[in-house]
Each structure stands twice: as structure tokens, then as C-alpha cells.
Amino acid sequence: MAPIVSEEYKEKMKSKILNSALECFAQKGFSTTTINEIGAHSGISKGSIYNYFVSKDDIYLELLNRATENDKIDITKNFSKLRSSYSKISFLFDVFLTLDPFEPKRAGQNVVFYEFTFHCTRSKRLLELITDRGNFLVNLIKETLEKGQEVGEINPNIDTQVYAHKFWLILDGVSLQTIYKDFPYYDVLSEMKEMYLEEIKHK
Amino acid sequence: MAPIVSEEYKEKMKSKILNSALECFAQKGFSTTTINEIGAHSGISKGSIYNYFVSKDDIYLELLNRATENDKIDITKNFSKLRSSYSKISFLFDVFLTLDPFEPKRAGQNVVFYEFTFHCTRSKRLLELITDRGNFLVNLIKETLEKGQEVGEINPNIDTQVYAHKFWLILDGVSLQTIYKDFPYYDVLSEMKEMYLEEIKHK
Amino acid sequence: MAPIVSEEYKEKMKSKILNSALECFAQKGFSTTTINEIGAHSGISKGSIYNYFVSKDDIYLELLNRATENDKIDITKNFSKLRSSYSKISFLFDVFLTLDPFEPKRAGQNVVFYEFTFHCTRSKRLLELITDRGNFLVNLIKETLEKGQEVGEINPNIDTQVYAHKFWLILDGVSLQTIYKDFPYYDVLSEMKEMYLEEIKHK
Amino acid sequence: MAPIVSEEYKEKMKSKILNSALECFAQKGFSTTTINEIGAHSGISKGSIYNYFVSKDDIYLELLNRATENDKIDITKNFSKLRSSYSKISFLFDVFLTLDPFEPKRAGQNVVFYEFTFHCTRSKRLLELITDRGNFLVNLIKETLEKGQEVGEINPNIDTQVYAHKFWLILDGVSLQTIYKDFPYYDVLSEMKEMYLEEIKHK
DNA sequence: GATGAATGAGCATTCATTCAT
DNA sequence: GATGAATGAATGCTCATTCAT
């Protein structure tokens, strides 16, 4: 039997729900947000939401999956435009430097993301999800650094695995500190960027 | 007539409840943990728990207060034993270097702490609590760096506020990454320590 | 899309709940009656009850509001049919004279009403509610007496405010005494009616 | 074995508890008042209260028993001082006329009393208690009227039973109306007194 | 497919009562 | 006798999920 509504329509509904859910979660946190609220915010009835997602958890999961997927695509796409390893790393720092981490919406989503990460910590299945994401991100940097070493762009003495982690710890650390209203985000991140680039540069 | 039980006894009960609560929260998260579970875990009846704490939130809060207080005392006490600013900073890195961040109990508590931090983000009152804690920690480093600059131990050109934040971002970042099972905690933290100390050293 | 159920349906549900609640309250009193009992009595689940009423208090309030509203409408409607002030007052006495105050259901509701009245005594907000009701009733009689005075039907020397209160104190007093099983309700009320009418009559 | 403390002491404790309980009940109502509050108010520990009363209900009951008993004694004592039936009735009206029914403490106790009366309505055992009290009061007036009839002081044509009830309905009605802040208590009660006395007088 | 009414398990919290000291 | 810590049954209320229309 042919579907009654187009795939496109379904996708649009899902997105609408997910967007609303993200905003609600960002504002109030996952467990405090009710399906009713997501419904009210999206203008979609509670019953309909269950036509698209099997559970509240499912919404959360899909949200994170997509975020991760988007990140992956974004980064990969942008990396492919850049030639040198060095400029790729630099570019990634710049992405975060051009963000306003104190803007409420972004701050909210930041919190949701970390909360979810911690939540995953407690379930084997979810831990895999978040580990996959982590591995992808770490490997992205690691491989970039390795390619850079191969072409003599990157300091051959550095442990690429360690430096890949160092890269993300800086970004995580900096994101985390933004909960303090007077955290000098740009200054700190710029300095960390300079330092990092200096360390990986082939001397 | 004298109180029926000693203050000591009461303190012991509170501690018992708090310890159980911490373990439960670490295992399941704050909102998922029920008072019944804390009761079962501690062997103390639900009703009794309410004789010692006003609410579930109150337990959480007291837990964090104590953790913060202990941290403050520990750090302050140890700092007072050390002469140079440089060695104080070095010492603090070492504290974290001698910890096993993958040990389940510690990992669980780590998660609880961060979750609570994010939770605080959503309430003005709680945000103050966590901001106070943050300010204390940042100022501790900032003041240490400033004293070091006065006596010519620390590079006079660094912005102490920025470097205080840098210090904690490193530790936050490193703690966060420990959710990945193959994160090379010691290697990364050691390198970050060296780098940090190198930067603040008077040349 | 049209609402899933008609307003009528919703109203019917509300009434069903309210009727059950009234019977339960009458039987056991407000605070002793549980939401579960109202649910069991009405055959409506606890959760559903909360779809129609915000809280147990809300049920109580709505119950009283409706009772008051009905009283107001009933009295006003009947008053408009009657020409003379004298006959209006007489009619109101007769309404109570044709009631069986010992009939269990009525007796129960009577108790609920008085209990609620006393309960209101303890909250500023609720006191207003009950005061409004009281004022309406007193003013109704007062105005009726005044109109009667204008047309020379009612004794011009009586203080209408005082006599309005006297009217209701008789009815309250008589209602209250019905808790005694051998209280000669009709005899007493008839006599009081006669006396009252005699006093207000223009001589 | 001889009692460890004197009966006097015990009685003093009971009274202390009862007084506190009455004030608490008057302020917050029976069910809302907790044993802890009575304890705090009286300065007697929860545990001790249970040495004197078997339950919270027991306190309530004893409170009402004593109130009734006191009323009985008071009225009987005062009646015995008065010769004529007429002056006895008049005296009783005056007792209420010299009271300030709006004084918070009295108003509160008034409410407690009525609440308890209604509460009794729901238990056979308690209903007896309150019926006994009612009967005593009604009979007191009835017998007074009858004696007055015998000596030609009181109108021989009135139904003493009905008039006894009429007496108390006036007082109940007037007490009830005091919940309205602008109820003209003295005016109304004076008029009712006059009217009542006029009716029972031998003409 | 859409809707929102119905459901009931689940939770935090309260409080009369007991009882060891 | 006095005390107040311990207990746990009981309650109002929430909310994810189901399902009849």
C-alpha cells in the first residue's frame, strides 16, 4: 500500500517535533520537559507525536543522533575544502571562536548535550552511541594530524592520539566554563588555539 | 533533659544518608533516584530521612556543599604548606594526577557533580551557589599567580584571570574526557601540566 | 479538526465527578475524602479527574460555586415572578419549609456546606468567596425590604440591614439544629416565619 | 504502688496540653494541626503528650467534653442564683450579649466547636456525645419555661419544646453570622432577645 | 493520520504513633 | 515520666503512554 502522506511530509513533522523538543529540553532539561510541553510548543498533538516517535527517550536519542550526524557532516564537508592539516585544525578552532557561547539558546543546547552525555554514561547501549561520536571526533583530528606528519606539516614527535584528545579537552573545557558569566571565552580560547597550533607545528 | 541522642549520632546518620545518596545518584542520576532507594541503600526508613533532610533537593544540596567545603579546606590547607606559587599550582595538578578517574565510584561522583552543575544553570538561586564555588576556585589560582608575579616567580606578562580560567578548563576538560574509556588521562594531563607550568614560569 | 469530544461530554464528566465528590464529602468530610475515593465512587480514574480539575480543592470550590450560583439563579428567578416584597420573603421561607432537612443526602450536603464555610474562615482568599455569597444573600433581602418600604408594604421603621441578617440567622439557626434528630423543624420554622412576617408588616 | 507524681501535676499537664490544643485547633483546624505543633505550643514533648492522651482524637474529645461540662456547670450555677424563669432566660441572652464574638480567639474557638459538631454527625458514637449536649441545653430551657408556666410567669400557651429549640437556634444563627465581618451582632441579638422575651411573657 | 481523553504506576512528602533510652 | 528518633501507611498529584473516535 502506498503511503498516505509523502516521506517529505513525515520528515517535516519529525523535524518540527525535534526542534521543539530541543528548545524545551534546553530550557528545562530532559526529565522536566513533558510530552505535553513539546506538543504545545510544536503545535502538534500528544497523540501525533507518538506517531513519529515511540517514546520520549526516542525523541532525545534522535535529537542527539542528528546533532552528531550534522556535526560529522559539517566538519567533514569543511575539512574537505581545506588543504593543509594545520588549516583544518585552525579552522575548527575558529568555528568555536565565532560562536557566542553565552547566547541563551546556544547555552541551553550546550547544557542539553552535556546532560545527555552524562546520562549515556549509565547505560551500556547509550554509552556506545556517545563513544562512537567521541571516537569519530578524536579520530578526525588524529588522522588529520597524522596526514600532516606524513607531509611534514605537523611536528612528527607528537603523539597524535594524545593531541587529538588534547584538542577536544580544550573545547570541552572551554564550553564548560561558559556557565560562569564572566568567563573570558574568546581570550582563553584564542590563547589555547595559539598554544595548540604552536605545539603541533613542525619546527 | 538532655537531647536523646548526641550530636555525633545525628551527624553520623546524616553522613550515612549522604553517602548512600551519593552512591545512588552516581549510579542512577538525581531525578531517577527515589527517596525509597536512598532509604533502602542506607537501611534508614523514608520517614527518618525526612527527619534529617527537608527534601530530596536538600540532600543533593548538602552533598554538594560538603564536597565543595571539603575541596576548599583540602586545597587551602595544602596550599598553606607550600611556599612558592609555582609549587602550589604544580601540587594541584599532581592531586588530579594521582587520582584514578576511571575508578567507578569516582567516575560516578564526577558525573553527579557535573549534572548538578548543569542543573544549577536553570535556577537563579542555584546558579549563585555554583558560581560562588567557581569564583572561589578561580580566585584561588588567580591570587596565587598574582603573588607569584609580585615575587618574580611567575611571568609578569600573563593575565592572571585568564590563566586561572585556563587552569580549570584543563581540569574540567580532562575530567569530561574520562567518559571515554580509552582516554589517556595521565599522558594528557601531564602534558597539559607541563605546558601550563612552562607558560606561567618567569623567563 | 474538531475537538475529540463535545463540550457537553466534558460537562457531563465534570458533573459526574462533582456529584460523586459531593456525596463523598457529605459522607466523610472534605479532608477525609481522598481523590481515590471520588474516583472509585464515580468510576473515573484518578488521572482523569485531574484532567477536569486542577486539585482536590478545585473540586470543592467548583462544587460550592455551582451551589451558590444555582441558589442565586433560583432565588432571582422566583423573586422576579412575585410582585410584593412581602410575598417574596414569604416565598423564601416556604422554600425551606418544603424541604426535608433530615433526608440523608440533603443533610450531608448541608454539613459539607457549613464545613466549607468554616474552612473559608481560615484563608483570606476563601473568606472573600464566602463573604461575596453572604453579601449577595443579605443584600437580596435588604433590597427587597427597601423596595417594600418605598411602596408602603413593609414597616418603614425597621433597619433593613439588621432584618436582612435576622432573616438568614433564622435559616442558618434552623438548619444547624437539624443535626438533632428530634428537632421540630417545621414547627419552629413556621413560627419563626410568622413572627418575622409580622414584624416587617406595615401596620 | 503510689503514683510517682501527684494527680494535681497530671491534671496541670493535661490542662496545659488541652489549652494549647484548643488554640492550635482554633487557628488551623483540627486536621491541619499536628501533634508536633501542639507540642511546640505547649512546650511539652510529643512523647509526653501521648502519656496523657491516647490519640489526637482523644485530645479533641476531651476538649469538647470539658467545654460542654464547663458550660453545663456555668449555666447551672448561674441559673440557681436566679429566681424567675424569665430572668434566667434573659440572663443567658446577656451572657452572649457581653461577649465579643469577633475577637479572634473566641471566633476561632467558635469555629472549632461547630466543626466538631459537624464532624460528630458522621459517627454514631460521637453523635451521641453531641446529642447529649444538645439535649441538656434544650432541656435546660424547656424545664425553665415549664417551671415558669407553673408559676404563671411564662405564657402557658407556648410549646416549651419548640421554644427551647427557638432559643438555641437564635444563638446558633447569630454565632454563625459572625463570620461576616459587618454582621451587626449586638443589634440583631438584642432585638431577638426582646422579641423572644416578649413572646414567652405571660400576657 | 490526528486528536486528546483515559489510565495508573510512581513519587515526594506528611504525620500519628511507637518505643528505646 | 520525658524525650524525640524511627517508622511506614497514606495521600495528592504527575505524566508517559495507550486507544477510541
PDB file of N, CA and C in Angstrom, chain A residues 87-157:
ATOM      1  N   SER A  87      45.610  24.000   8.658  1.00  0.00           N
ATOM      2  CA  SER A  87      44.489  24.912   8.461  1.00  0.00           C
ATOM      3  C   SER A  87      43.169  24.265   8.871  1.00  0.00           C
ATOM      4  N   LYS A  88      43.120  22.955   8.778  1.00  0.00           N
ATOM      5  CA  LYS A  88      41.900  22.265   9.214  1.00  0.00           C
ATOM      6  C   LYS A  88      41.709  22.449  10.729  1.00  0.00           C
ATOM      7  N   ILE A  89      42.774  22.200  11.451  1.00  0.00           N
ATOM      8  CA  ILE A  89      42.706  22.342  12.901  1.00  0.00           C
ATOM      9  C   ILE A  89      42.388  23.791  13.254  1.00  0.00           C
ATOM     10  N   SER A  90      43.075  24.676  12.567  1.00  0.00           N
ATOM     11  CA  SER A  90      42.852  26.089  12.826  1.00  0.00           C
ATOM     12  C   SER A  90      41.391  26.455  12.551  1.00  0.00           C
ATOM     13  N   PHE A  91      40.896  25.927  11.464  1.00  0.00           N
ATOM     14  CA  PHE A  91      39.508  26.203  11.098  1.00  0.00           C
ATOM     15  C   PHE A  91      38.532  25.777  12.203  1.00  0.00           C
ATOM     16  N   LEU A  92      38.776  24.612  12.749  1.00  0.00           N
ATOM     17  CA  LEU A  92      37.870  24.073  13.764  1.00  0.00           C
ATOM     18  C   LEU A  92      37.860  24.967  15.012  1.00  0.00           C
ATOM     19  N   PHE A  93      39.042  25.424  15.373  1.00  0.00           N
ATOM     20  CA  PHE A  93      39.091  26.377  16.493  1.00  0.00           C
ATOM     21  C   PHE A  93      38.246  27.608  16.146  1.00  0.00           C
ATOM     22  N   ASP A  94      38.401  28.065  14.908  1.00  0.00           N
ATOM     23  CA  ASP A  94      37.698  29.285  14.510  1.00  0.00           C
ATOM     24  C   ASP A  94      36.188  29.113  14.546  1.00  0.00           C
ATOM     25  N   VAL A  95      35.733  27.918  14.210  1.00  0.00           N
ATOM     26  CA  VAL A  95      34.291  27.671  14.283  1.00  0.00           C
ATOM     27  C   VAL A  95      33.792  28.008  15.688  1.00  0.00           C
ATOM     28  N   PHE A  96      34.505  27.540  16.668  1.00  0.00           N
ATOM     29  CA  PHE A  96      34.078  27.786  18.053  1.00  0.00           C
ATOM     30  C   PHE A  96      34.330  29.232  18.476  1.00  0.00           C
ATOM     31  N   LEU A  97      35.355  29.831  17.849  1.00  0.00           N
ATOM     32  CA  LEU A  97      35.655  31.229  18.206  1.00  0.00           C
ATOM     33  C   LEU A  97      34.602  32.195  17.666  1.00  0.00           C
ATOM     34  N   THR A  98      33.918  31.798  16.614  1.00  0.00           N
ATOM     35  CA  THR A  98      32.908  32.700  16.037  1.00  0.00           C
ATOM     36  C   THR A  98      31.508  32.463  16.620  1.00  0.00           C
ATOM     37  N   LEU A  99      31.457  31.560  17.567  1.00  0.00           N
ATOM     38  CA  LEU A  99      30.182  31.289  18.235  1.00  0.00           C
ATOM     39  C   LEU A  99      30.021  32.215  19.430  1.00  0.00           C
ATOM     40  N   ASP A 100      28.796  32.550  19.751  1.00  0.00           N
ATOM     41  CA  ASP A 100      28.573  33.256  21.017  1.00  0.00           C
ATOM     42  C   ASP A 100      28.057  32.242  22.037  1.00  0.00           C
ATOM     43  N   PRO A 101      28.931  31.763  22.893  1.00  0.00           N
ATOM     44  CA  PRO A 101      28.534  30.668  23.795  1.00  0.00           C
ATOM     45  C   PRO A 101      27.585  31.130  24.888  1.00  0.00           C
ATOM     46  N   PHE A 102      27.443  32.427  25.048  1.00  0.00           N
ATOM     47  CA  PHE A 102      26.562  32.930  26.115  1.00  0.00           C
ATOM     48  C   PHE A 102      25.146  33.203  25.606  1.00  0.00           C
ATOM     49  N   GLU A 103      24.987  33.132  24.294  1.00  0.00           N
ATOM     50  CA  GLU A 103      23.649  33.339  23.736  1.00  0.00           C
ATOM     51  C   GLU A 103      22.738  32.254  24.328  1.00  0.00           C
ATOM     52  N   PRO A 104      21.616  32.657  24.924  1.00  0.00           N
ATOM     53  CA  PRO A 104      20.793  31.715  25.698  1.00  0.00           C
ATOM     54  C   PRO A 104      20.467  30.408  24.968  1.00  0.00           C
ATOM     55  N   LYS A 105      20.059  30.531  23.729  1.00  0.00           N
ATOM     56  CA  LYS A 105      19.665  29.319  23.010  1.00  0.00           C
ATOM     57  C   LYS A 105      20.829  28.325  22.914  1.00  0.00           C
ATOM     58  N   ARG A 106      21.960  28.877  22.512  1.00  0.00           N
ATOM     59  CA  ARG A 106      23.129  28.004  22.381  1.00  0.00           C
ATOM     60  C   ARG A 106      23.531  27.432  23.738  1.00  0.00           C
ATOM     61  N   ALA A 107      23.519  28.293  24.749  1.00  0.00           N
ATOM     62  CA  ALA A 107      23.898  27.850  26.084  1.00  0.00           C
ATOM     63  C   ALA A 107      22.990  26.697  26.521  1.00  0.00           C
ATOM     64  N   GLY A 108      21.696  26.882  26.263  1.00  0.00           N
ATOM     65  CA  GLY A 108      20.740  25.847  26.632  1.00  0.00           C
ATOM     66  C   GLY A 108      21.055  24.530  25.955  1.00  0.00           C
ATOM     67  N   GLN A 109      21.321  24.618  24.662  1.00  0.00           N
ATOM     68  CA  GLN A 109      21.581  23.380  23.931  1.00  0.00           C
ATOM     69  C   GLN A 109      22.874  22.734  24.391  1.00  0.00           C
ATOM     70  N   ASN A 110      23.824  23.570  24.723  1.00  0.00           N
ATOM     71  CA  ASN A 110      25.086  23.082  25.240  1.00  0.00           C
ATOM     72  C   ASN A 110      24.830  22.216  26.480  1.00  0.00           C
ATOM     73  N   VAL A 111      24.019  22.756  27.364  1.00  0.00           N
ATOM     74  CA  VAL A 111      23.691  22.034  28.588  1.00  0.00           C
ATOM     75  C   VAL A 111      22.992  20.714  28.276  1.00  0.00           C
ATOM     76  N   VAL A 112      22.007  20.767  27.369  1.00  0.00           N
ATOM     77  CA  VAL A 112      21.317  19.529  26.999  1.00  0.00           C
ATOM     78  C   VAL A 112      22.307  18.488  26.527  1.00  0.00           C
ATOM     79  N   PHE A 113      23.213  18.943  25.680  1.00  0.00           N
ATOM     80  CA  PHE A 113      24.157  17.989  25.126  1.00  0.00           C
ATOM     81  C   PHE A 113      24.995  17.330  26.215  1.00  0.00           C
ATOM     82  N   TYR A 114      25.516  18.129  27.117  1.00  0.00           N
ATOM     83  CA  TYR A 114      26.344  17.546  28.173  1.00  0.00           C
ATOM     84  C   TYR A 114      25.508  16.657  29.092  1.00  0.00           C
ATOM     85  N   GLU A 115      24.329  17.125  29.406  1.00  0.00           N
ATOM     86  CA  GLU A 115      23.474  16.299  30.265  1.00  0.00           C
ATOM     87  C   GLU A 115      23.235  14.940  29.631  1.00  0.00           C
ATOM     88  N   PHE A 116      22.987  14.971  28.342  1.00  0.00           N
ATOM     89  CA  PHE A 116      22.746  13.708  27.668  1.00  0.00           C
ATOM     90  C   PHE A 116      23.986  12.832  27.720  1.00  0.00           C
ATOM     91  N   THR A 117      25.112  13.452  27.491  1.00  0.00           N
ATOM     92  CA  THR A 117      26.363  12.703  27.539  1.00  0.00           C
ATOM     93  C   THR A 117      26.494  11.967  28.870  1.00  0.00           C
ATOM     94  N   PHE A 118      26.196  12.684  29.935  1.00  0.00           N
ATOM     95  CA  PHE A 118      26.323  12.058  31.250  1.00  0.00           C
ATOM     96  C   PHE A 118      25.266  10.984  31.437  1.00  0.00           C
ATOM     97  N   HIS A 119      24.109  11.274  30.911  1.00  0.00           N
ATOM     98  CA  HIS A 119      23.038  10.290  31.003  1.00  0.00           C
ATOM     99  C   HIS A 119      23.484   8.986  30.351  1.00  0.00           C
ATOM    100  N   CYS A 120      24.141   9.085  29.218  1.00  0.00           N
ATOM    101  CA  CYS A 120      24.575   7.911  28.465  1.00  0.00           C
ATOM    102  C   CYS A 120      25.515   7.039  29.285  1.00  0.00           C
ATOM    103  N   THR A 121      26.278   7.710  30.096  1.00  0.00           N
ATOM    104  CA  THR A 121      27.229   7.074  30.996  1.00  0.00           C
ATOM    105  C   THR A 121      26.623   5.898  31.759  1.00  0.00           C
ATOM    106  N   ARG A 122      25.313   5.935  31.925  1.00  0.00           N
ATOM    107  CA  ARG A 122      24.645   4.964  32.801  1.00  0.00           C
ATOM    108  C   ARG A 122      24.001   3.793  32.078  1.00  0.00           C
ATOM    109  N   SER A 123      24.114   3.791  30.768  1.00  0.00           N
ATOM    110  CA  SER A 123      23.532   2.677  30.021  1.00  0.00           C
ATOM    111  C   SER A 123      24.531   2.196  28.990  1.00  0.00           C
ATOM    112  N   LYS A 124      24.737   0.908  29.004  1.00  0.00           N
ATOM    113  CA  LYS A 124      25.720   0.319  28.082  1.00  0.00           C
ATOM    114  C   LYS A 124      25.411   0.709  26.642  1.00  0.00           C
ATOM    115  N   ARG A 125      24.144   0.589  26.293  1.00  0.00           N
ATOM    116  CA  ARG A 125      23.731   0.870  24.927  1.00  0.00           C
ATOM    117  C   ARG A 125      24.003   2.328  24.545  1.00  0.00           C
ATOM    118  N   LEU A 126      23.634   3.211  25.453  1.00  0.00           N
ATOM    119  CA  LEU A 126      23.804   4.629  25.165  1.00  0.00           C
ATOM    120  C   LEU A 126      25.276   5.026  25.182  1.00  0.00           C
ATOM    121  N   LEU A 127      26.017   4.343  26.043  1.00  0.00           N
ATOM    122  CA  LEU A 127      27.439   4.667  26.126  1.00  0.00           C
ATOM    123  C   LEU A 127      28.106   4.438  24.774  1.00  0.00           C
ATOM    124  N   GLU A 128      27.672   3.382  24.110  1.00  0.00           N
ATOM    125  CA  GLU A 128      28.218   3.096  22.770  1.00  0.00           C
ATOM    126  C   GLU A 128      27.961   4.254  21.819  1.00  0.00           C
ATOM    127  N   LEU A 129      26.736   4.728  21.871  1.00  0.00           N
ATOM    128  CA  LEU A 129      26.363   5.843  20.998  1.00  0.00           C
ATOM    129  C   LEU A 129      27.322   7.006  21.171  1.00  0.00           C
ATOM    130  N   ILE A 130      27.516   7.376  22.419  1.00  0.00           N
ATOM    131  CA  ILE A 130      28.322   8.553  22.708  1.00  0.00           C
ATOM    132  C   ILE A 130      29.806   8.267  22.479  1.00  0.00           C
ATOM    133  N   THR A 131      30.173   7.006  22.680  1.00  0.00           N
ATOM    134  CA  THR A 131      31.560   6.625  22.434  1.00  0.00           C
ATOM    135  C   THR A 131      31.857   6.698  20.935  1.00  0.00           C
ATOM    136  N   ASP A 132      30.920   6.230  20.155  1.00  0.00           N
ATOM    137  CA  ASP A 132      31.085   6.305  18.692  1.00  0.00           C
ATOM    138  C   ASP A 132      31.332   7.742  18.256  1.00  0.00           C
ATOM    139  N   ARG A 133      30.484   8.609  18.781  1.00  0.00           N
ATOM    140  CA  ARG A 133      30.625  10.019  18.452  1.00  0.00           C
ATOM    141  C   ARG A 133      32.016  10.523  18.854  1.00  0.00           C
ATOM    142  N   GLY A 134      32.396  10.171  20.090  1.00  0.00           N
ATOM    143  CA  GLY A 134      33.700  10.590  20.594  1.00  0.00           C
ATOM    144  C   GLY A 134      34.821  10.060  19.712  1.00  0.00           C
ATOM    145  N   ASN A 135      34.724   8.788  19.392  1.00  0.00           N
ATOM    146  CA  ASN A 135      35.769   8.190  18.563  1.00  0.00           C
ATOM    147  C   ASN A 135      35.869   8.882  17.206  1.00  0.00           C
ATOM    148  N   PHE A 136      34.721   9.153  16.631  1.00  0.00           N
ATOM    149  CA  PHE A 136      34.738   9.826  15.328  1.00  0.00           C
ATOM    150  C   PHE A 136      35.494  11.150  15.411  1.00  0.00           C
ATOM    151  N   LEU A 137      35.141  11.915  16.450  1.00  0.00           N
ATOM    152  CA  LEU A 137      35.747  13.239  16.581  1.00  0.00           C
ATOM    153  C   LEU A 137      37.243  13.146  16.853  1.00  0.00           C
ATOM    154  N   VAL A 138      37.607  12.247  17.760  1.00  0.00           N
ATOM    155  CA  VAL A 138      39.027  12.093  18.084  1.00  0.00           C
ATOM    156  C   VAL A 138      39.789  11.615  16.853  1.00  0.00           C
ATOM    157  N   ASN A 139      39.225  10.634  16.181  1.00  0.00           N
ATOM    158  CA  ASN A 139      39.928  10.095  15.008  1.00  0.00           C
ATOM    159  C   ASN A 139      40.077  11.124  13.904  1.00  0.00           C
ATOM    160  N   LEU A 140      39.065  11.973  13.803  1.00  0.00           N
ATOM    161  CA  LEU A 140      39.120  13.020  12.781  1.00  0.00           C
ATOM    162  C   LEU A 140      40.382  13.866  12.969  1.00  0.00           C
ATOM    163  N   ILE A 141      40.588  14.264  14.208  1.00  0.00           N
ATOM    164  CA  ILE A 141      41.774  15.089  14.489  1.00  0.00           C
ATOM    165  C   ILE A 141      43.040  14.251  14.358  1.00  0.00           C
ATOM    166  N   LYS A 142      42.951  13.058  14.927  1.00  0.00           N
ATOM    167  CA  LYS A 142      44.137  12.182  14.891  1.00  0.00           C
ATOM    168  C   LYS A 142      44.593  11.965  13.448  1.00  0.00           C
ATOM    169  N   GLU A 143      43.672  11.614  12.602  1.00  0.00           N
ATOM    170  CA  GLU A 143      44.023  11.360  11.196  1.00  0.00           C
ATOM    171  C   GLU A 143      44.541  12.617  10.508  1.00  0.00           C
ATOM    172  N   THR A 144      43.909  13.690  10.852  1.00  0.00           N
ATOM    173  CA  THR A 144      44.369  14.952  10.272  1.00  0.00           C
ATOM    174  C   THR A 144      45.813  15.229  10.672  1.00  0.00           C
ATOM    175  N   LEU A 145      46.068  15.016  11.951  1.00  0.00           N
ATOM    176  CA  LEU A 145      47.440  15.239  12.430  1.00  0.00           C
ATOM    177  C   LEU A 145      48.406  14.270  11.749  1.00  0.00           C
ATOM    178  N   GLU A 146      47.992  13.032  11.618  1.00  0.00           N
ATOM    179  CA  GLU A 146      48.865  12.024  11.004  1.00  0.00           C
ATOM    180  C   GLU A 146      49.191  12.379   9.551  1.00  0.00           C
ATOM    181  N   LYS A 147      48.151  12.799   8.852  1.00  0.00           N
ATOM    182  CA  LYS A 147      48.395  13.205   7.459  1.00  0.00           C
ATOM    183  C   LYS A 147      49.360  14.371   7.426  1.00  0.00           C
ATOM    184  N   GLY A 148      49.187  15.252   8.377  1.00  0.00           N
ATOM    185  CA  GLY A 148      50.079  16.407   8.454  1.00  0.00           C
ATOM    186  C   GLY A 148      51.518  15.979   8.739  1.00  0.00           C
ATOM    187  N   GLN A 149      51.647  14.960   9.562  1.00  0.00           N
ATOM    188  CA  GLN A 149      53.008  14.457   9.855  1.00  0.00           C
ATOM    189  C   GLN A 149      53.606  13.862   8.591  1.00  0.00           C
ATOM    190  N   GLU A 150      52.791  13.130   7.857  1.00  0.00           N
ATOM    191  CA  GLU A 150      53.265  12.488   6.629  1.00  0.00           C
ATOM    192  C   GLU A 150      53.828  13.506   5.647  1.00  0.00           C
ATOM    193  N   VAL A 151      53.164  14.638   5.521  1.00  0.00           N
ATOM    194  CA  VAL A 151      53.617  15.639   4.561  1.00  0.00           C
ATOM    195  C   VAL A 151      54.537  16.674   5.192  1.00  0.00           C
ATOM    196  N   GLY A 152      54.933  16.411   6.444  1.00  0.00           N
ATOM    197  CA  GLY A 152      55.908  17.289   7.071  1.00  0.00           C
ATOM    198  C   GLY A 152      55.359  18.611   7.579  1.00  0.00           C
ATOM    199  N   GLU A 153      54.046  18.659   7.732  1.00  0.00           N
ATOM    200  CA  GLU A 153      53.420  19.900   8.166  1.00  0.00           C
ATOM    201  C   GLU A 153      53.313  19.953   9.692  1.00  0.00           C
ATOM    202  N   ILE A 154      53.177  18.779  10.234  1.00  0.00           N
ATOM    203  CA  ILE A 154      52.933  18.652  11.673  1.00  0.00           C
ATOM    204  C   ILE A 154      54.140  18.020  12.355  1.00  0.00           C
ATOM    205  N   ASN A 155      54.456  18.532  13.511  1.00  0.00           N
ATOM    206  CA  ASN A 155      55.559  18.025  14.324  1.00  0.00           C
ATOM    207  C   ASN A 155      55.504  16.500  14.421  1.00  0.00           C
ATOM    208  N   PRO A 156      56.513  15.819  13.950  1.00  0.00           N
ATOM    209  CA  PRO A 156      56.475  14.346  13.894  1.00  0.00           C
ATOM    210  C   PRO A 156      56.637  13.711  15.269  1.00  0.00           C
ATOM    211  N   ASN A 157      57.008  14.516  16.254  1.00  0.00           N
ATOM    212  CA  ASN A 157      57.272  13.919  17.563  1.00  0.00           C
ATOM    213  C   ASN A 157      56.042  13.811  18.460  1.00  0.00           C
TER     214      ASN A 157
END
